[in-house]
XYZ file of C-alpha atoms in Angstrom:
664
model
C -0.564 0.021 -0.078
C 2.665 2.621 0.866
C 4.079 1.951 -2.732
C 0.773 3.032 -4.243
C 0.831 6.083 -1.852
C 4.126 7.303 -3.077
C 2.908 6.480 -6.453
C 0.418 8.921 -6.715
C 2.308 11.834 -5.009
C 5.167 11.678 -7.054
C 2.165 11.729 -10.303
C 2.461 14.865 -9.221
C 5.715 15.866 -10.328
C 5.405 14.969 -13.912
C 2.180 16.495 -13.930
C 2.592 19.612 -13.060
C 5.571 20.225 -15.875
C 2.648 20.085 -18.370
C 1.021 22.488 -16.494
C 3.555 24.919 -16.395
C 3.232 25.382 -20.400
C -0.484 25.678 -20.397
C -0.418 29.419 -20.147
C -4.384 29.214 -20.822
C -5.395 26.986 -18.392
C -6.841 27.351 -14.688
C -7.393 24.298 -12.989
C -10.552 24.111 -10.587
C -10.595 24.667 -6.860
C -10.060 20.870 -5.504
C -12.469 21.373 -3.063
C -16.435 20.107 -2.626
C -17.284 23.173 -0.808
C -15.469 25.748 -3.012
C -18.027 27.094 -4.687
C -18.326 30.690 -4.813
C -22.321 31.611 -4.478
C -21.821 34.002 -7.467
C -21.693 30.793 -9.848
C -24.398 28.909 -8.482
C -27.425 28.541 -10.693
C -30.168 25.978 -11.504
C -32.561 24.752 -8.396
C -34.723 22.963 -11.037
C -34.692 19.026 -11.903
C -33.224 19.603 -15.294
C -29.764 22.366 -14.547
C -29.444 25.305 -16.881
C -26.609 25.543 -19.111
C -23.640 27.145 -17.449
C -24.558 25.310 -14.348
C -21.157 24.998 -12.548
C -21.331 21.330 -9.960
C -19.036 20.304 -7.407
C -19.840 16.596 -6.315
C -19.479 14.897 -9.449
C -15.285 15.482 -10.034
C -14.696 17.232 -6.226
C -14.114 20.358 -8.088
C -15.923 22.873 -9.506
C -16.856 21.839 -13.229
C -19.353 22.682 -16.113
C -22.787 20.308 -15.880
C -21.699 19.611 -19.513
C -18.721 18.327 -18.904
C -20.429 15.745 -16.493
C -21.021 12.180 -17.594
C -23.687 11.475 -14.349
C -27.155 12.384 -13.378
C -27.061 15.377 -10.806
C -29.672 17.454 -9.284
C -28.325 21.132 -8.245
C -30.796 22.841 -5.587
C -29.237 26.369 -4.928
C -30.240 29.433 -2.283
C -33.768 30.607 -4.820
C -34.804 27.252 -4.723
C -34.131 25.979 -1.290
C -35.732 29.182 -0.150
C -38.722 29.052 -2.718
C -39.419 25.266 -1.253
C -40.113 26.316 2.520
C -38.711 22.722 3.924
C -37.343 22.830 7.458
C -34.979 19.246 6.762
C -32.891 18.868 4.380
C -34.621 15.131 3.237
C -37.622 16.701 2.230
C -36.289 19.377 -0.287
C -34.451 16.073 -1.513
C -37.610 14.057 -2.066
C -38.977 16.048 -4.710
C -35.593 15.479 -7.452
C -35.721 12.235 -9.469
C -35.032 8.931 -8.230
C -35.313 9.716 -4.621
C -37.654 8.496 -1.884
C -37.472 8.534 1.683
C -39.489 6.681 4.497
C -40.045 8.500 8.080
C -40.808 6.539 11.210
C -43.061 9.392 12.254
C -42.945 13.046 12.209
C -40.293 15.522 11.889
C -37.078 14.131 14.075
C -38.124 10.230 13.498
C -36.014 7.886 11.784
C -35.825 8.950 7.944
C -33.837 6.637 5.321
C -33.263 8.328 2.075
C -32.719 6.036 -1.140
C -31.333 7.231 -4.206
C -32.054 4.721 -7.147
C -33.783 2.294 -5.074
C -29.970 1.239 -3.313
C -30.260 0.848 0.408
C -30.598 3.449 2.628
C -26.896 3.349 4.411
C -25.619 3.375 0.968
C -25.830 7.501 0.100
C -22.824 9.394 1.062
C -23.315 12.469 2.690
C -21.077 15.791 2.870
C -21.487 18.644 4.523
C -18.968 21.834 3.342
C -16.470 18.996 2.181
C -16.543 16.711 5.348
C -18.129 13.346 5.073
C -20.296 12.375 7.455
C -21.620 9.119 8.610
C -22.168 7.488 12.069
C -20.117 4.498 13.034
C -22.115 3.417 15.922
C -25.274 2.539 13.709
C -25.757 -0.501 12.303
C -25.424 0.218 9.009
C -23.449 3.170 9.194
C -25.582 5.460 7.368
C -26.971 8.847 7.838
C -29.793 9.543 9.380
C -31.445 12.244 7.743
C -33.630 13.194 10.494
C -31.235 15.554 12.049
C -30.194 17.669 9.359
C -31.894 20.725 9.410
C -31.523 23.341 6.058
C -30.042 25.762 8.335
C -27.730 28.334 6.457
C -27.086 25.834 3.177
C -26.636 27.795 0.568
C -26.800 24.607 -2.368
C -27.318 21.350 -2.335
C -26.504 18.577 -5.111
C -27.509 15.132 -5.588
C -25.490 13.159 -7.457
C -27.152 9.903 -8.688
C -25.514 6.436 -9.588
C -22.445 4.718 -7.388
C -19.612 7.395 -7.230
C -16.822 5.456 -4.967
C -13.962 6.587 -7.615
C -14.007 9.935 -5.880
C -16.231 9.649 -2.788
C -15.274 6.254 -1.230
C -16.928 3.946 0.799
C -20.897 4.069 0.936
C -21.329 5.933 -2.809
C -23.507 3.066 -4.057
C -26.399 5.055 -4.407
C -25.238 8.214 -4.397
C -23.849 11.347 -2.885
C -25.642 14.377 -1.655
C -23.533 17.407 -1.039
C -24.544 20.243 1.059
C -22.745 23.876 1.136
C -23.329 26.415 3.083
C -21.798 29.689 2.094
C -19.122 32.128 2.578
C -19.366 36.205 2.381
C -19.009 37.844 -0.144
C -19.842 41.746 1.050
C -18.029 43.511 4.188
C -21.590 42.666 6.212
C -24.413 40.374 5.351
C -27.119 38.501 7.028
C -29.809 36.546 6.513
C -33.327 35.777 9.274
C -35.757 33.484 8.386
C -39.048 33.122 11.260
C -41.638 30.592 10.813
C -44.657 29.361 12.966
C -47.615 26.799 12.221
C -49.419 23.751 12.703
C -48.987 21.622 16.101
C -47.384 24.429 17.558
C -43.907 24.162 15.338
C -41.558 27.184 15.465
C -38.490 27.340 13.075
C -36.103 30.680 13.350
C -32.827 30.777 11.129
C -30.088 33.612 11.603
C -26.969 34.262 9.668
C -24.254 36.535 9.716
C -20.720 36.952 7.538
C -18.643 39.374 6.404
C -15.411 39.992 3.905
C -12.686 42.263 5.759
C -9.183 42.097 4.217
C -7.754 38.892 3.867
C -10.232 37.056 6.681
C -13.878 36.014 4.931
C -16.111 33.909 7.547
C -19.910 33.404 7.993
C -21.978 31.493 11.121
C -25.687 30.414 10.967
C -27.665 29.013 13.157
C -31.527 27.244 13.325
C -34.046 26.583 16.243
C -36.600 24.161 15.211
C -39.421 22.949 17.815
C -42.400 20.967 17.479
C -45.209 18.955 19.440
C -45.330 16.757 16.455
C -47.669 13.804 16.010
C -47.711 10.120 17.437
C -44.689 8.232 16.084
C -47.350 5.111 16.906
C -50.282 5.423 13.717
C -52.809 4.527 16.345
C -51.073 6.236 18.930
C -53.079 9.577 20.650
C -50.513 11.344 22.753
C -47.596 13.590 20.626
C -44.176 12.494 20.261
C -42.133 16.113 20.015
C -39.140 17.227 18.550
C -36.110 20.300 19.243
C -32.835 20.694 17.654
C -30.430 23.405 17.724
C -27.922 23.500 14.903
C -25.029 25.817 13.741
C -22.653 26.077 11.034
C -19.383 28.019 10.260
C -17.347 28.921 7.808
C -13.814 30.964 8.038
C -11.309 31.416 4.782
C -8.101 33.504 5.357
C -5.633 34.198 2.510
C -2.541 33.751 4.140
C 0.062 34.807 1.073
C -1.176 34.958 -2.964
C -2.598 31.422 -3.493
C -2.263 30.367 -0.064
C -5.485 30.399 2.151
C -6.561 28.483 5.574
C -9.804 27.211 5.838
C -12.093 26.487 8.647
C -15.405 24.841 9.084
C -17.299 23.114 11.423
C -21.217 22.485 12.267
C -23.250 21.172 15.751
C -26.534 20.021 15.951
C -28.271 18.926 19.248
C -31.287 17.082 19.187
C -34.277 15.050 21.312
C -37.412 13.198 19.678
C -39.755 11.503 21.549
C -40.426 8.355 20.252
C -42.928 5.132 20.745
C -41.809 1.852 21.020
C -42.832 -1.601 20.067
C -45.234 0.547 18.682
C -47.416 1.546 21.064
C -47.959 5.469 22.950
C -44.369 5.329 25.465
C -42.809 7.812 27.452
C -39.659 6.862 25.394
C -37.105 9.452 23.617
C -33.470 9.336 22.246
C -31.018 12.359 21.881
C -28.623 12.819 19.044
C -25.276 15.256 19.075
C -23.392 15.778 16.425
C -20.306 17.501 15.573
C -18.398 18.525 12.190
C -15.245 19.558 12.129
C -12.697 20.641 8.926
C -9.194 22.571 9.478
C -7.586 23.009 5.858
C -4.981 24.546 3.473
C -5.328 25.384 0.131
C -2.035 25.838 -2.062
C -2.317 27.493 -5.471
C 0.847 27.148 -7.797
C 1.535 28.222 -11.473
C -0.841 30.862 -11.493
C -3.714 28.869 -10.313
C -3.494 25.839 -12.854
C -2.193 23.477 -10.066
C -4.019 23.464 -6.896
C -3.652 21.749 -4.153
C -5.615 20.962 -0.808
C -4.426 19.326 2.808
C -7.320 18.433 5.129
C -8.303 16.969 7.978
C -11.855 16.307 8.924
C -13.297 15.031 12.194
C -16.944 13.536 12.728
C -18.458 13.150 16.233
C -21.639 11.077 17.051
C -23.344 10.422 19.937
C -26.553 8.747 20.823
C -28.721 7.513 23.494
C -31.920 6.260 24.214
C -34.299 6.750 27.248
C -37.931 4.848 28.963
C -38.661 6.590 31.531
C -40.532 3.831 33.110
C -37.630 1.536 33.429
C -35.586 1.809 36.591
C -32.442 2.130 34.552
C -33.977 4.545 32.134
C -31.358 4.753 29.193
C -31.628 1.843 26.830
C -28.871 2.857 24.422
C -25.474 4.782 24.411
C -23.381 4.826 21.660
C -20.887 7.067 20.159
C -18.909 7.055 16.725
C -16.461 9.224 15.755
C -14.220 9.576 12.492
C -10.823 11.210 11.721
C -9.991 11.966 7.742
C -6.743 13.153 6.847
C -6.340 13.845 2.995
C -4.846 15.443 0.128
C -6.737 16.507 -2.623
C -5.431 18.077 -6.372
C -6.601 19.642 -9.365
C -4.620 20.066 -12.046
C -4.814 22.182 -15.990
C -2.950 20.084 -18.460
C -3.896 21.303 -21.568
C -6.967 23.187 -22.776
C -9.990 21.662 -21.787
C -7.926 19.217 -20.288
C -7.617 18.377 -16.642
C -7.198 16.222 -13.633
C -8.376 15.621 -9.897
C -6.333 13.126 -7.894
C -5.908 12.333 -4.241
C -4.558 10.586 -1.109
C -6.915 9.926 1.815
C -6.838 8.161 5.554
C -9.472 7.468 7.997
C -9.988 6.198 11.159
C -13.059 5.143 12.481
C -14.007 3.924 15.939
C -17.141 3.175 17.770
C -19.008 2.101 21.471
C -22.270 1.036 21.908
C -24.014 -0.756 24.844
C -27.291 -1.308 25.860
C -27.885 -1.302 29.828
C -30.250 -3.752 31.055
C -33.394 -2.668 32.541
C -33.054 -3.923 36.318
C -30.813 -2.048 38.249
C -30.096 -5.449 40.470
C -28.324 -6.498 36.763
C -24.811 -4.861 36.242
C -24.341 -3.075 32.965
C -22.276 -5.312 30.307
C -18.814 -3.742 28.753
C -19.412 -1.962 26.007
C -18.608 -3.244 22.414
C -15.579 -1.364 21.048
C -13.560 -1.473 17.891
C -11.669 0.359 15.420
C -10.783 0.449 11.486
C -8.727 2.518 9.292
C -9.039 2.818 5.708
C -6.102 4.089 2.875
C -6.963 5.114 -0.517
C -5.853 6.734 -3.513
C -7.204 7.919 -6.449
C -7.672 9.600 -9.764
C -9.985 11.211 -12.602
C -8.709 12.824 -16.469
C -11.382 14.948 -18.075
C -10.567 15.878 -21.275
C -12.498 17.562 -23.915
C -11.758 16.077 -27.145
C -13.319 17.277 -29.784
C -15.630 20.532 -29.448
C -18.436 19.685 -26.765
C -16.945 15.795 -26.294
C -15.559 15.448 -23.169
C -14.168 12.130 -21.780
C -13.694 11.221 -17.893
C -11.705 8.092 -16.870
C -10.844 7.172 -12.960
C -9.541 5.080 -10.573
C -9.390 4.332 -6.866
C -7.968 1.486 -4.922
C -8.649 1.044 -1.141
C -6.500 -0.580 1.650
C -9.130 -1.929 4.520
C -7.272 -2.633 8.012
C -9.626 -5.477 8.435
C -10.992 -6.806 4.671
C -8.057 -5.924 2.291
C -7.806 -3.977 -0.676
C -9.783 -3.088 -3.819
C -9.726 -1.685 -7.309
C -12.679 0.256 -8.711
C -12.984 1.973 -12.414
C -15.384 4.477 -13.685
C -15.432 6.029 -17.213
C -17.915 8.086 -19.147
C -18.450 10.618 -22.024
C -20.841 13.664 -22.232
C -20.940 15.308 -25.782
C -23.232 18.639 -25.444
C -23.968 19.825 -29.339
C -24.566 23.339 -30.819
C -28.140 22.452 -31.512
C -28.765 22.405 -27.737
C -28.689 18.245 -27.309
C -26.953 17.016 -24.796
C -25.982 12.953 -24.655
C -24.761 11.529 -21.546
C -23.208 7.739 -20.462
C -21.084 6.400 -17.992
C -19.855 3.448 -16.238
C -19.238 3.537 -12.577
C -18.434 1.134 -9.573
C -19.112 1.233 -5.729
C -18.336 0.069 -2.601
C -19.377 -0.058 1.289
C -16.790 -1.348 3.474
C -18.382 -3.559 6.361
C -19.353 -1.008 9.560
C -17.785 -1.939 12.888
C -21.112 -2.184 14.053
C -21.147 -5.409 11.938
C -17.944 -6.516 12.258
C -17.430 -5.989 16.421
C -20.564 -5.898 17.771
C -22.276 -8.937 19.866
C -23.984 -9.607 15.865
C -20.624 -9.329 14.264
C -18.768 -10.973 12.337
C -15.077 -10.376 11.330
C -14.831 -12.373 8.095
C -17.447 -9.735 5.945
C -16.375 -8.490 2.906
C -17.193 -5.205 1.114
C -20.497 -5.047 -0.487
C -19.693 -4.312 -4.152
C -22.028 -2.447 -7.103
C -21.626 -1.643 -10.800
C -23.620 0.129 -13.003
C -24.067 2.116 -16.307
C -26.642 5.246 -17.593
C -27.029 6.721 -20.716
C -29.078 9.863 -21.310
C -29.858 12.637 -23.265
C -31.666 15.833 -22.669
C -32.360 18.735 -25.450
C -33.047 22.114 -24.742
C -34.757 25.029 -26.325
C -35.156 28.976 -26.469
C -31.361 29.176 -24.835
C -31.915 26.795 -22.138
C -35.227 28.297 -20.935
C -37.271 25.033 -21.968
C -35.375 21.667 -21.672
C -36.615 18.096 -21.393
C -34.266 14.924 -20.600
C -34.819 11.161 -20.079
C -31.995 8.922 -18.891
C -32.126 4.607 -18.285
C -29.855 3.030 -15.334
C -28.441 0.142 -14.351
C -27.199 -0.909 -11.353
C -26.157 -4.836 -9.744
C -25.005 -5.070 -6.078
C -23.058 -8.367 -4.842
C -21.996 -8.885 -1.009
C -24.571 -7.376 0.802
C -24.539 -7.460 4.592
C -27.752 -8.810 5.785
C -28.565 -10.347 9.395
C -28.908 -13.686 9.904
C -30.978 -15.627 12.668
C -30.237 -18.233 14.526
C -33.399 -19.851 15.253
C -33.995 -23.089 14.582
C -32.278 -26.573 14.026
C -30.193 -25.751 11.302
C -28.932 -22.798 13.527
C -27.491 -25.674 16.309
C -24.935 -26.247 13.800
C -24.216 -22.739 12.627
C -20.441 -22.289 14.329
C -21.653 -18.346 13.381
C -24.381 -18.814 16.167
C -22.108 -18.385 19.035
C -20.228 -15.517 20.144
C -16.513 -15.406 18.841
C -14.067 -16.196 21.594
C -16.728 -17.078 24.405
C -19.094 -19.776 22.571
C -22.347 -17.871 24.097
C -25.246 -18.228 21.867
C -26.575 -15.449 20.154
C -29.827 -14.655 17.869
C -27.703 -14.119 14.919
C -24.827 -12.411 13.298
C -24.575 -10.889 9.751
C -22.819 -11.941 6.686
C -22.517 -11.203 3.492
C -25.627 -13.045 1.432
C -27.645 -10.361 -0.171
C -27.813 -9.430 -4.186
C -29.743 -6.745 -5.918
C -30.756 -5.484 -9.374
C -32.166 -1.984 -9.894
C -32.712 -0.352 -13.438
C -35.246 2.520 -14.197
C -35.622 5.815 -16.149
C -35.662 8.645 -14.820
C -37.618 12.120 -16.668
C -37.133 15.545 -16.255
C -38.217 18.964 -18.065
C -38.580 22.491 -17.115
C -39.976 25.592 -18.645
C -39.828 29.364 -17.746
C -41.071 32.023 -19.866
C -41.637 35.360 -19.857
C -39.752 35.874 -16.233
C -42.928 34.846 -14.690
C -44.162 31.698 -15.198
C -42.056 28.419 -14.466
C -43.097 24.735 -14.537
C -40.566 21.889 -13.649
C -41.699 18.746 -12.831
C -39.263 14.724 -12.868
C -41.177 10.715 -13.112
C -39.054 7.901 -11.746
C -39.455 4.648 -12.593
C -37.353 2.225 -10.430
C -37.317 -1.427 -10.058
C -35.532 -2.689 -7.409
C -35.169 -6.343 -6.982
C -33.669 -9.002 -4.769
C -31.624 -11.034 -6.542
C -30.423 -13.289 -3.449
C -29.577 -17.208 -4.745
C -32.220 -19.234 -2.057
C -34.037 -16.399 -0.988
C -37.631 -16.157 -0.355
C -38.092 -13.128 -1.652
C -36.136 -13.904 -5.009
C -37.734 -11.279 -7.755
C -39.698 -9.271 -5.833
C -39.371 -5.420 -5.239
C -37.424 -4.472 -2.167
C -39.385 -2.878 0.231
C -40.400 0.963 1.150
C -39.383 1.326 -2.714
C -42.128 2.338 -5.210
C -41.737 1.683 -8.671
C -43.697 4.708 -9.556
C -42.607 8.649 -8.204
C -43.508 12.018 -9.777
C -43.232 15.412 -8.710
C -44.373 18.746 -10.673
C -44.258 22.291 -9.472
C -45.689 25.360 -10.858
C -44.993 29.319 -10.464
C -46.450 32.199 -11.391
C -44.716 35.783 -10.362
C -46.178 39.522 -10.796
C -42.559 41.328 -10.280
C -42.381 43.025 -7.174
C -45.479 42.345 -5.755
C -46.653 38.484 -5.262
C -45.437 34.752 -6.238
C -47.847 31.807 -6.087
C -46.767 28.548 -6.528
C -48.425 25.225 -6.335
C -46.713 21.400 -5.958
C -47.666 17.602 -6.256
C -45.594 14.383 -5.507
C -46.716 11.252 -6.140
C -45.569 8.132 -4.308
C -46.829 4.741 -6.042
C -47.920 2.011 -4.087
C -44.895 -0.314 -2.315
C -44.632 -3.167 0.669
C -42.996 -2.548 4.048
C -41.178 -5.933 4.071
C -39.409 -8.375 1.297
C -42.118 -11.039 1.713
C -44.612 -8.461 0.531
C -47.077 -8.698 3.204
C -47.790 -5.427 4.779
C -48.998 -2.939 1.320
C -48.130 0.606 1.535
C -50.733 2.411 -0.722
C -50.020 5.031 -3.234
C -50.328 8.741 -2.397
C -50.174 12.324 -3.725
C -49.441 15.233 -1.865
C -50.338 18.822 -2.627
C -48.561 21.676 -1.498
C -49.242 25.564 -1.813
C -47.270 29.074 -1.284
C -48.080 32.408 -1.072
C -45.176 35.088 -1.344
C -45.099 39.129 -0.941
C -42.259 41.307 -0.615
C -42.790 43.990 1.997
C -39.180 45.636 1.143
C -36.236 45.105 -1.017
C -34.892 42.902 2.127
C -37.895 41.422 3.312
C -40.571 38.637 2.190
C -43.930 37.882 3.510
C -45.262 33.898 2.976
C -47.454 31.875 3.786
C -47.211 27.695 2.579
C -49.844 25.171 2.971
C -48.542 21.611 3.004
C -50.742 18.377 2.183
C -53.459 20.409 1.595
C -55.929 17.793 1.402
C -54.843 16.203 4.388
C -53.990 12.539 2.802
C -53.921 9.919 5.272
C -50.763 7.430 4.096
C -47.778 5.679 5.070
C -43.883 5.554 3.892
C -43.401 2.996 6.685
C -45.930 0.475 8.081
C -47.074 1.399 11.937
C -45.644 4.427 12.064
C -47.612 8.323 11.388
C -47.067 11.233 8.703
C -47.967 14.762 9.120
C -51.475 15.634 8.184
C -52.315 19.100 6.405
C -50.331 21.769 7.935
C -49.889 25.890 7.439
C -47.021 27.994 8.357
C -46.072 31.646 8.161
C -43.187 33.825 8.333
C -40.853 36.204 6.462
C -37.261 35.927 5.612
C -35.227 38.930 5.327
C -31.342 38.949 3.448
C -29.525 42.048 4.363
């Protein structure tokens, strides 16, 4: 592995020699959080020409040079939707579905193109976040408030070449802004149904070499019963703060600090009945980096350290010992990333990463007479090198190729590949095709908990997609569609230790003790997903805007000898669509309406419990009262649709909110 690291670093030298003669080349900044707010565009399901994205290449890249499918939500789109949590924004985009175990704050699982909920990489201001103490190691979207987010990108399909483990379904990148004025600020206050109150405030400025911004959000609601037949409300509260600072140290040299912290409490209903149970979640994300741009900015480098700390606790006041769970997960990530402009239209992104993960979990018994068992503890690390080359071989035609090697301390190494092309024609036609691979390393919980199996291998996926988009009237009208397939193997599942066969299974005994256990994790499952995503946009007369998308996703169990072979995986509707329309009277009024449909699906792998299809209608009105302040009112689930995204759990009915938004 050390020779691969040396080779990756040494490759910088010959590339930089070429960059010296490419006098007309400006390499992109090697950082997924480095996109200036002034470059933002888009906000609909079909990106406008000229839109700059960062997630696909981990560096600012024009959308027409990206072969993968990506959706961009800018600040205007985020404000227009008015959602409290990021997951409610994402579910309006192509290929994305979610399930939630109750109201705000309860477990929220997001699935991209039918992948597992823990197969999505989440990035906040360039820092990859997950929870090593959770069984699947995925991210619970319930705790991610919109806050001061200025831009959200959704990259679909296997993306492990640049983003590493977990990126089988795709990547969600959330970016907060940096100030570009001497002093600026924003304020959002909103209140409504179920005593829901949300307040957001942010301030920032730029003075000399220092640019900074800090934003905070407080959210509270009485909520609904998490149990769909319950009578008592399960409330939720969350406080979060995020900040960024960039200090120019010298010409081309800067220091970068970023941080995010949230503290939430949610009432829950255990075993699908009203109860007094609740959970606490505290999360900290930090980053410190040094940026160096050489050769007039053609060769850019970033050295960074990222840290995430997630602390989860669950309580049941009805027990003699109230605490039912205590879990802590930590990640430390050291990384180098470079980007270089080789020739006009040819650039590369490359880097090396080392991530160390730790976890501790314990489930205290209810009785005070029984001692609390020793906590499960473990750690693992993974070292990676990667590179991707982007080349415009002829006018409008860009080809991309990438490779990545990972060396995991527990299950060894592997190499992944990706490639694709995009052709932007003068007629307004854009054709895309790509092949990509992804993987997900076993989590610490799956390896070392009381149900752990240290012989686990990584989950692996291979996928491809092809699509086209046609633009008219200088991009004001567009329509496009994409077909995709993804095959995933060695999926990690839980095997129960019941029945006569379990007695002869050595894995049904805890390693090292021989004590019988309820089950263990194993590589068994396979899945095959395919589908079509279509999207369109119309923007006319600077007053009327209509956009929509439709997704057909077939995501099937392909596990050998599985009772569910050939069946649609649970909580993944085959059909989903979104449509939104708005009408604006300049300096007077904006009215908008949106509809979201989710087709029928099943709650489990054996099709025992059916979740019916549903359609939700939202309305919104907004009035400016000055150049900087706007009043708004919105209604969600206007017709009070009764629906379920997970069997046994309630959903929000009709909700009315009103407030104001200020930008100063």
